[in-house]
CSV table of C-alpha atoms in Angstrom, one decimal:
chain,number,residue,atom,x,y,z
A,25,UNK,CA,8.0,-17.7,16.4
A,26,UNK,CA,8.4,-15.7,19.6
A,27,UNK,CA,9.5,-11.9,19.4
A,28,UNK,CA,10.8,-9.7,22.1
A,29,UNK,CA,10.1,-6.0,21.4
A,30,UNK,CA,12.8,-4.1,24.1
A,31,UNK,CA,12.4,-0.5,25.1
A,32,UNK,CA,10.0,1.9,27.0
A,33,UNK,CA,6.6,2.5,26.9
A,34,UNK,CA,5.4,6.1,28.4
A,35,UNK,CA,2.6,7.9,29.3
A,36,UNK,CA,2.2,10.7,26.2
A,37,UNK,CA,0.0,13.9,27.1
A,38,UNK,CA,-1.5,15.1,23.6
A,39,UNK,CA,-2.3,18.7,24.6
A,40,UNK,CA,-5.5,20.3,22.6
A,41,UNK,CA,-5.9,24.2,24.3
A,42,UNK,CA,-6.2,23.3,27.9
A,43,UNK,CA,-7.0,20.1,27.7
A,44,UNK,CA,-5.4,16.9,27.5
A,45,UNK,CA,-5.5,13.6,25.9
A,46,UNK,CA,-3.9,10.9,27.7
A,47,UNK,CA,-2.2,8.0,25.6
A,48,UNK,CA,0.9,5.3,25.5
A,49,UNK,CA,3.2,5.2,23.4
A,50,UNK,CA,7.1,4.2,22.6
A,51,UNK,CA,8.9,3.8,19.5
A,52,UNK,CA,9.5,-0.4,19.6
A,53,UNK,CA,6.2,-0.5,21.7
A,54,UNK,CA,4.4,0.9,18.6
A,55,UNK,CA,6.0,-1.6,16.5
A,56,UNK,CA,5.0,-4.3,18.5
A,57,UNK,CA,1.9,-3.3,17.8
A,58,UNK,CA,1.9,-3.0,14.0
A,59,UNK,CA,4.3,-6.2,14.0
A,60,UNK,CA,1.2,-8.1,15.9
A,61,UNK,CA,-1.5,-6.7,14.0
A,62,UNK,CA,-0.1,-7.7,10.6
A,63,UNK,CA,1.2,-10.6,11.9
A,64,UNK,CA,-1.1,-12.5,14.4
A,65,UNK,CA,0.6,-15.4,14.1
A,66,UNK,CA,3.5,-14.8,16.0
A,67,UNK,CA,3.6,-14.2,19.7
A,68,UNK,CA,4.8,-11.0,20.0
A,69,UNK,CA,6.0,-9.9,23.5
A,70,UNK,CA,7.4,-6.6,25.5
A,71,UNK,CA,10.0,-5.9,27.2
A,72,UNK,CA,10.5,-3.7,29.5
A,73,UNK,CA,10.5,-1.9,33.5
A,74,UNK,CA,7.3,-0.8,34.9
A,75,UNK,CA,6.6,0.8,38.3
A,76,UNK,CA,3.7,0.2,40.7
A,77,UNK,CA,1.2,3.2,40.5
A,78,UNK,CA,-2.0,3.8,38.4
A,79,UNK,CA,-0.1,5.0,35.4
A,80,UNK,CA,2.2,1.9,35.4
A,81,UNK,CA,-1.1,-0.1,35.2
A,82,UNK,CA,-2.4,1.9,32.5
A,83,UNK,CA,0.4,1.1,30.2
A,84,UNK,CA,0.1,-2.7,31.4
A,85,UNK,CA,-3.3,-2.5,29.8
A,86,UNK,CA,-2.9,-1.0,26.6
A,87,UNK,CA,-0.4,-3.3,26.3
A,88,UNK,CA,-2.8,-6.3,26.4
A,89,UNK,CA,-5.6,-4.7,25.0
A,90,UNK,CA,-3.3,-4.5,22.0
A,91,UNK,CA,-2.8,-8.2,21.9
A,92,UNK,CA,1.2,-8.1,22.8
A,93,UNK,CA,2.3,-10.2,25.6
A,94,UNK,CA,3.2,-8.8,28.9
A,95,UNK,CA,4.4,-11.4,31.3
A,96,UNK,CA,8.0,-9.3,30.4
A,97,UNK,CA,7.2,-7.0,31.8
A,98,UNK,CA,9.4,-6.4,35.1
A,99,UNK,CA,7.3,-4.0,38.0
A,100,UNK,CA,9.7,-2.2,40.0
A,101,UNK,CA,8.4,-1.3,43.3
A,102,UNK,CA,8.4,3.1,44.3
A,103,UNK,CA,8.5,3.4,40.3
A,104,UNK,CA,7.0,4.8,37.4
A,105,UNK,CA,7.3,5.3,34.0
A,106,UNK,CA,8.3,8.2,31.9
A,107,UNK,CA,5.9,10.9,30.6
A,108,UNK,CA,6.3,13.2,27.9
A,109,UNK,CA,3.7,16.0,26.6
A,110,UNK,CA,3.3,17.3,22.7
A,111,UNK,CA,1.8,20.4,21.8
A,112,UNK,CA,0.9,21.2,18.5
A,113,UNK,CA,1.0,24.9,16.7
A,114,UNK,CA,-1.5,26.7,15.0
A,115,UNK,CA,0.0,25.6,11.3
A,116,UNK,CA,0.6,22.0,12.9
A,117,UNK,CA,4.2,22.2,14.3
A,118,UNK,CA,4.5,19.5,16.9
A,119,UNK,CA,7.2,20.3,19.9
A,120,UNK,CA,7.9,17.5,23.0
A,121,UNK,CA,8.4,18.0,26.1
A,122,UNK,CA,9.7,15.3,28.4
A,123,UNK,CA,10.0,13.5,32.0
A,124,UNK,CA,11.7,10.8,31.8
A,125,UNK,CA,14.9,10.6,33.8
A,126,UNK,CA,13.5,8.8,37.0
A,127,UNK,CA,12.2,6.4,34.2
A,128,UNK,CA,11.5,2.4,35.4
A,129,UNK,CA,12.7,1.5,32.1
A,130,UNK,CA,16.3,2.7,33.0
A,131,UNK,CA,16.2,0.0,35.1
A,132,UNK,CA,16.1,-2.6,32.9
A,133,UNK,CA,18.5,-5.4,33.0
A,134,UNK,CA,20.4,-3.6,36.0
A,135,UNK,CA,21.7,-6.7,36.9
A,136,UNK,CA,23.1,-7.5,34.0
A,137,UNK,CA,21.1,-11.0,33.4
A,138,UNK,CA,19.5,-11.2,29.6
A,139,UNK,CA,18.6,-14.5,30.3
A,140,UNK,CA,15.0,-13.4,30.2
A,141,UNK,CA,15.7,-12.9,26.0
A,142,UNK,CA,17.4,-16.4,25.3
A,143,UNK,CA,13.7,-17.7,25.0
A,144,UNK,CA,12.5,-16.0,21.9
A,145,UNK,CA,13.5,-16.5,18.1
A,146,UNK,CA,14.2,-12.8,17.8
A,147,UNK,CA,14.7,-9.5,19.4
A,148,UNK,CA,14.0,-6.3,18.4
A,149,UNK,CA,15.7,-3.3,20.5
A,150,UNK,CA,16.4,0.5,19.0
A,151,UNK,CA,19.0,3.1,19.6
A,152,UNK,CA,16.0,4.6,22.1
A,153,UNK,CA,16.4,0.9,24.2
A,154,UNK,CA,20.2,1.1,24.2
A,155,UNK,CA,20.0,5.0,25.0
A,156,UNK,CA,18.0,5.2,28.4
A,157,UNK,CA,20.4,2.4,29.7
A,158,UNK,CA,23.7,2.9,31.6
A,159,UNK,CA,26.6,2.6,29.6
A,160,UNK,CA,27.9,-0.6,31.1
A,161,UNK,CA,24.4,-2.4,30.6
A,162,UNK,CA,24.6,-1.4,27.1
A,163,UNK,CA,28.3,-2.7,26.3
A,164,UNK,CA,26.8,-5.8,28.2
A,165,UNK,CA,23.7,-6.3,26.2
A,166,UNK,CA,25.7,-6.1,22.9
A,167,UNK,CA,28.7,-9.0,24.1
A,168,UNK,CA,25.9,-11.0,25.2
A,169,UNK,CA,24.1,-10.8,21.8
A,170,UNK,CA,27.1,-11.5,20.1
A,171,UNK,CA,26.8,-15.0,21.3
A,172,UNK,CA,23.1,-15.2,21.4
A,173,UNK,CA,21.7,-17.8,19.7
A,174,UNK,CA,18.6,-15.4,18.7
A,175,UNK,CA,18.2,-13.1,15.5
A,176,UNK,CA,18.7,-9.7,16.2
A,177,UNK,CA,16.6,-6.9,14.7
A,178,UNK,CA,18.1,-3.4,14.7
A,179,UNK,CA,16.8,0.1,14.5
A,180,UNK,CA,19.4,2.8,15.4
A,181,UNK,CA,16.5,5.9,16.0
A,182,UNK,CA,18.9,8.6,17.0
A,183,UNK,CA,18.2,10.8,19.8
A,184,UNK,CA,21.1,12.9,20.6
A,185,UNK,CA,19.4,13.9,24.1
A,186,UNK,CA,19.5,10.8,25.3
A,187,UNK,CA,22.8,9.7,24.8
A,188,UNK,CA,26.0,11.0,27.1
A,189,UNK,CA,28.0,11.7,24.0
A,190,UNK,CA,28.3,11.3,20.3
A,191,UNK,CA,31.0,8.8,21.0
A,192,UNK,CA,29.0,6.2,23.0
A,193,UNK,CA,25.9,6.1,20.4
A,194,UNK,CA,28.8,5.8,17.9
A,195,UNK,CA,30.3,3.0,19.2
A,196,UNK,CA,26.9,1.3,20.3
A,197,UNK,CA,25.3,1.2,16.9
A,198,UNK,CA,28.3,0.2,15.5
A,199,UNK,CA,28.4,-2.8,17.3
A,200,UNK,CA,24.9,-3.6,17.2
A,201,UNK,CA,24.7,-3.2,13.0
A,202,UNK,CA,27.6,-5.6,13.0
A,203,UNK,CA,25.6,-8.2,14.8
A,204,UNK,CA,22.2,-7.5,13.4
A,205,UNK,CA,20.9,-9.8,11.1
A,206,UNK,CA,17.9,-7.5,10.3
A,207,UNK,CA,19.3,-3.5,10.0
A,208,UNK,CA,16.2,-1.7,9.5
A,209,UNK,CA,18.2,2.1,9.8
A,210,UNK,CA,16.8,5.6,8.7
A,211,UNK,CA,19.0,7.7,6.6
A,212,UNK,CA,18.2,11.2,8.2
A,213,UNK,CA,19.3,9.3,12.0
A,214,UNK,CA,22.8,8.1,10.1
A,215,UNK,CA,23.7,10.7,8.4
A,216,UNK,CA,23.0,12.9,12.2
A,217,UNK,CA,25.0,10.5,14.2
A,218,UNK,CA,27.9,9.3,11.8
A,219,UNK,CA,28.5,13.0,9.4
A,220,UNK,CA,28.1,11.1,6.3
A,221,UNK,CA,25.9,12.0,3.2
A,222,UNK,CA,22.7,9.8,2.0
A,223,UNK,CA,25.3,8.4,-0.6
A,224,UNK,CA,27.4,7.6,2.3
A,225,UNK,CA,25.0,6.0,3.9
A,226,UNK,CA,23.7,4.2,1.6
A,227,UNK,CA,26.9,3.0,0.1
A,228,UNK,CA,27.8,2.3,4.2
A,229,UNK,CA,24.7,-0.4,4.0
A,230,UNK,CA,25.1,-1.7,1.2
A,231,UNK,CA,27.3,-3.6,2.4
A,232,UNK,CA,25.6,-5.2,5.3
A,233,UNK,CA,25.9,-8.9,6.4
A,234,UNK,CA,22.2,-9.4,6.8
A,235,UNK,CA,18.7,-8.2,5.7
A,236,UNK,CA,16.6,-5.2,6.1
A,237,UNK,CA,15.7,-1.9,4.6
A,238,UNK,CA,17.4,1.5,4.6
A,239,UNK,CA,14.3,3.9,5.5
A,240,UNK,CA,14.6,7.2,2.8
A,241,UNK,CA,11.0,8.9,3.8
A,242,UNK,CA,9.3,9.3,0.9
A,243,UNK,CA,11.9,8.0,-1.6
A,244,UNK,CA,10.5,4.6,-0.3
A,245,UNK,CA,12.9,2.1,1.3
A,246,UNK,CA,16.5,0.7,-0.2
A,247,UNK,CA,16.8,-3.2,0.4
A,248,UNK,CA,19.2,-4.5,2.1
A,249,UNK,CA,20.7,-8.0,1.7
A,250,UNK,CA,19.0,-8.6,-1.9
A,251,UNK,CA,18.7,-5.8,-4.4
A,252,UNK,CA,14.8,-4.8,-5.2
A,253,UNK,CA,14.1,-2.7,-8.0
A,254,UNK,CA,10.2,-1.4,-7.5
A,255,UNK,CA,7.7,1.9,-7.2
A,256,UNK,CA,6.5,2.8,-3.9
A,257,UNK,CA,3.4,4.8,-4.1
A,258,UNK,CA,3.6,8.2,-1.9
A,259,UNK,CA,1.2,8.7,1.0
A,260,UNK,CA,-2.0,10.2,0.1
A,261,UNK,CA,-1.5,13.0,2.1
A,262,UNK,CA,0.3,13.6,5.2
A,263,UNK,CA,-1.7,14.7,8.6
A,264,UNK,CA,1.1,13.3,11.0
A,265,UNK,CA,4.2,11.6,10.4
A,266,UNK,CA,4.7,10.1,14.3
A,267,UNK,CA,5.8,6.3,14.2
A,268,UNK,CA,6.2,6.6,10.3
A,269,UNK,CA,9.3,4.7,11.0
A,270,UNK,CA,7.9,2.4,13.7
A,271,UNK,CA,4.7,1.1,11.5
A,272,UNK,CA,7.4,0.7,8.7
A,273,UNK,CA,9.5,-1.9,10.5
A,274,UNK,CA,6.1,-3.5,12.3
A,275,UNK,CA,5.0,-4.0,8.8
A,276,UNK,CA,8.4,-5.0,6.9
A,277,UNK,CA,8.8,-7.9,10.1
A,278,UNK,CA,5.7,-8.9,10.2
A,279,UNK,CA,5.7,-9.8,6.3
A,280,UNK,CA,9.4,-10.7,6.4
A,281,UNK,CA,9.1,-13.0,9.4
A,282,UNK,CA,6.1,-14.7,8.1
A,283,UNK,CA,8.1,-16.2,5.1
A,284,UNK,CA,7.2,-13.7,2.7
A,285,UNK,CA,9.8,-11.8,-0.1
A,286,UNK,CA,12.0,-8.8,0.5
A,287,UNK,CA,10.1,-7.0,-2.0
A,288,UNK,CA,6.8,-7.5,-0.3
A,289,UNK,CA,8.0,-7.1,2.5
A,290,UNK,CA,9.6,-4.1,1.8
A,291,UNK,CA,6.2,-2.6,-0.1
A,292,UNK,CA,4.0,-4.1,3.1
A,293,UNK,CA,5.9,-1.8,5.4
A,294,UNK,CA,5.6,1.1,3.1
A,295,UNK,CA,2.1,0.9,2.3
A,296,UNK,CA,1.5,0.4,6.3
A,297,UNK,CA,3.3,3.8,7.1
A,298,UNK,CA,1.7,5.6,4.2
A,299,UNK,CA,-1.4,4.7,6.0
A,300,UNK,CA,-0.4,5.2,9.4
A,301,UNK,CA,1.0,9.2,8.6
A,302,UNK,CA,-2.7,9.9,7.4
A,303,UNK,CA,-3.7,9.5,11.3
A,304,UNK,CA,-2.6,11.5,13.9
A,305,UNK,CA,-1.0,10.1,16.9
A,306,UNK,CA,1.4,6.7,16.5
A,307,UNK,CA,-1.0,3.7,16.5
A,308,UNK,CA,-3.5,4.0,14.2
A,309,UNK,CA,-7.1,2.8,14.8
A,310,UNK,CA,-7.1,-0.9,13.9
């Protein structure tokens, strides 16, 4: 099975007093990741715009060194990529600081050809993929999935700064949960963007035409497609709760794709993000 993972993939700057750590990182780029490590079997490739400088190359690397395929990977010549910078607190409060306007991965499908996609079995894109686009390529990227003979993996991962208005991430994840055939939604990110209450929510996607998991934090997941009735163990303890989400859904497809249950699915990406918040930074060491 061949999987496209869509999005961007940054530089991050992890500062520690005047120094700083230089890393990659992106929400569907870290689930690639965990979706490849817990899956090996299936090709697992990325999607996305790079420029041509040193940084761009960097990211190219990690990239393979990770074992995810890269020959998606578009290079846009007199680009680069986005860069964003966390500092961290004396009692541990993480804040983000970001560049990513001039972003290659804006770029991405400017000409409005998704051939590139009718290859693989299944994509996975987030709200974060539909968000750095222009709205046009987005409106065109869901009517040409809703034709697509591909399965379509869905996480909405709400970031009101990067969206032009509430309206237009409203009517984008709209459309994109009524094609998905995997929703794998947070509640905190759907009760932000649609007003509605966890019950809401969950009464919402309940509903839902395909499979996939509602993501509650440490309530553990709610199935979707097949009711599940089963304990999820809490995390140890917590040191960092980046990519909590993004290991989840890496650990759910990888499991779910691989012809396993919804229940162990669902408990193989829990248990992968209760590990993965006991590490700081989004991909844990392997």
């Amino acid at each position: 099975m061949r999987i496209a993972c869509i999005g961007e993939a940054m530089i991050e700057l992890s500062m520690a007093g005047e120094d700083a750590q230089l890393g990659v990182a992106g929400d569907t780029l870290n689930t690639a990741i965990y979706l490849h490590r817990e899956a090996p079997a299936l090709q697992v490739e990325f999607v996305t715009c790079l420029g041509d400088d040193p940084f761009s190359q960097r990211i190219s690397d990690f990239i393979a060194s990770q074992g995810v395929g890269r020959d998606t990977i578009h290079r846009i010549a007199g680009s680069s990529p986005g860069l964003y910078a966390i500092t961290t607190t004396e009692d541990g409060e993480r804040s983000f600081t970001y560049w990513r306007n001039a972003s290659a991965a804006r770029q991405l499908f400017a000409d409005l050809d998704f051939s590139i996609l009718a290859g693989f079995d299944a994509v996975y894109l987030s709200g974060i993929s539909m968000a750095i686009l222009p709205h046009p390529v987005r409106t065109a990227l869901v009517a040409w999935l809703e034709t697509a003979q591909v399965k379509v993996i869905y996480d909405s991962n709400y970031r009101p700064r990067l969206w032009e208005n509430e309206a237009q991430a409203q009517q984008i994840t709209k459309g994109m949960w009524d094609r998905a055939d995997v929703a794998l939604p947070s509640i905190d990110d759907e009760m932000a963007l649609f007003g509605e209450t966890a019950a809401q929510v969950e009464t919402r996607f309940a509903g839902h035409r395909g499979r996939g998991a509602l993501k509650r934090g440490e309530s553990g997941p709610m199935s979707l497609g097949s009711q599940v009735t089963q304990a999820y163990p809490p995390a140890e303890r917590v040191i960092d709760t980046t990519a909590a989400g993004d290991s989840f859904n890496g650990g759910y497809l990888g499991a779910l794709l691989s012809g396993k249950s919804q229940a162990d699915a669902l408990m193989a990406g829990h248990q992968l993000a209760a590990k993965v918040v006991q590490h700081r930074g989004a991909i844990m060491p392997e």
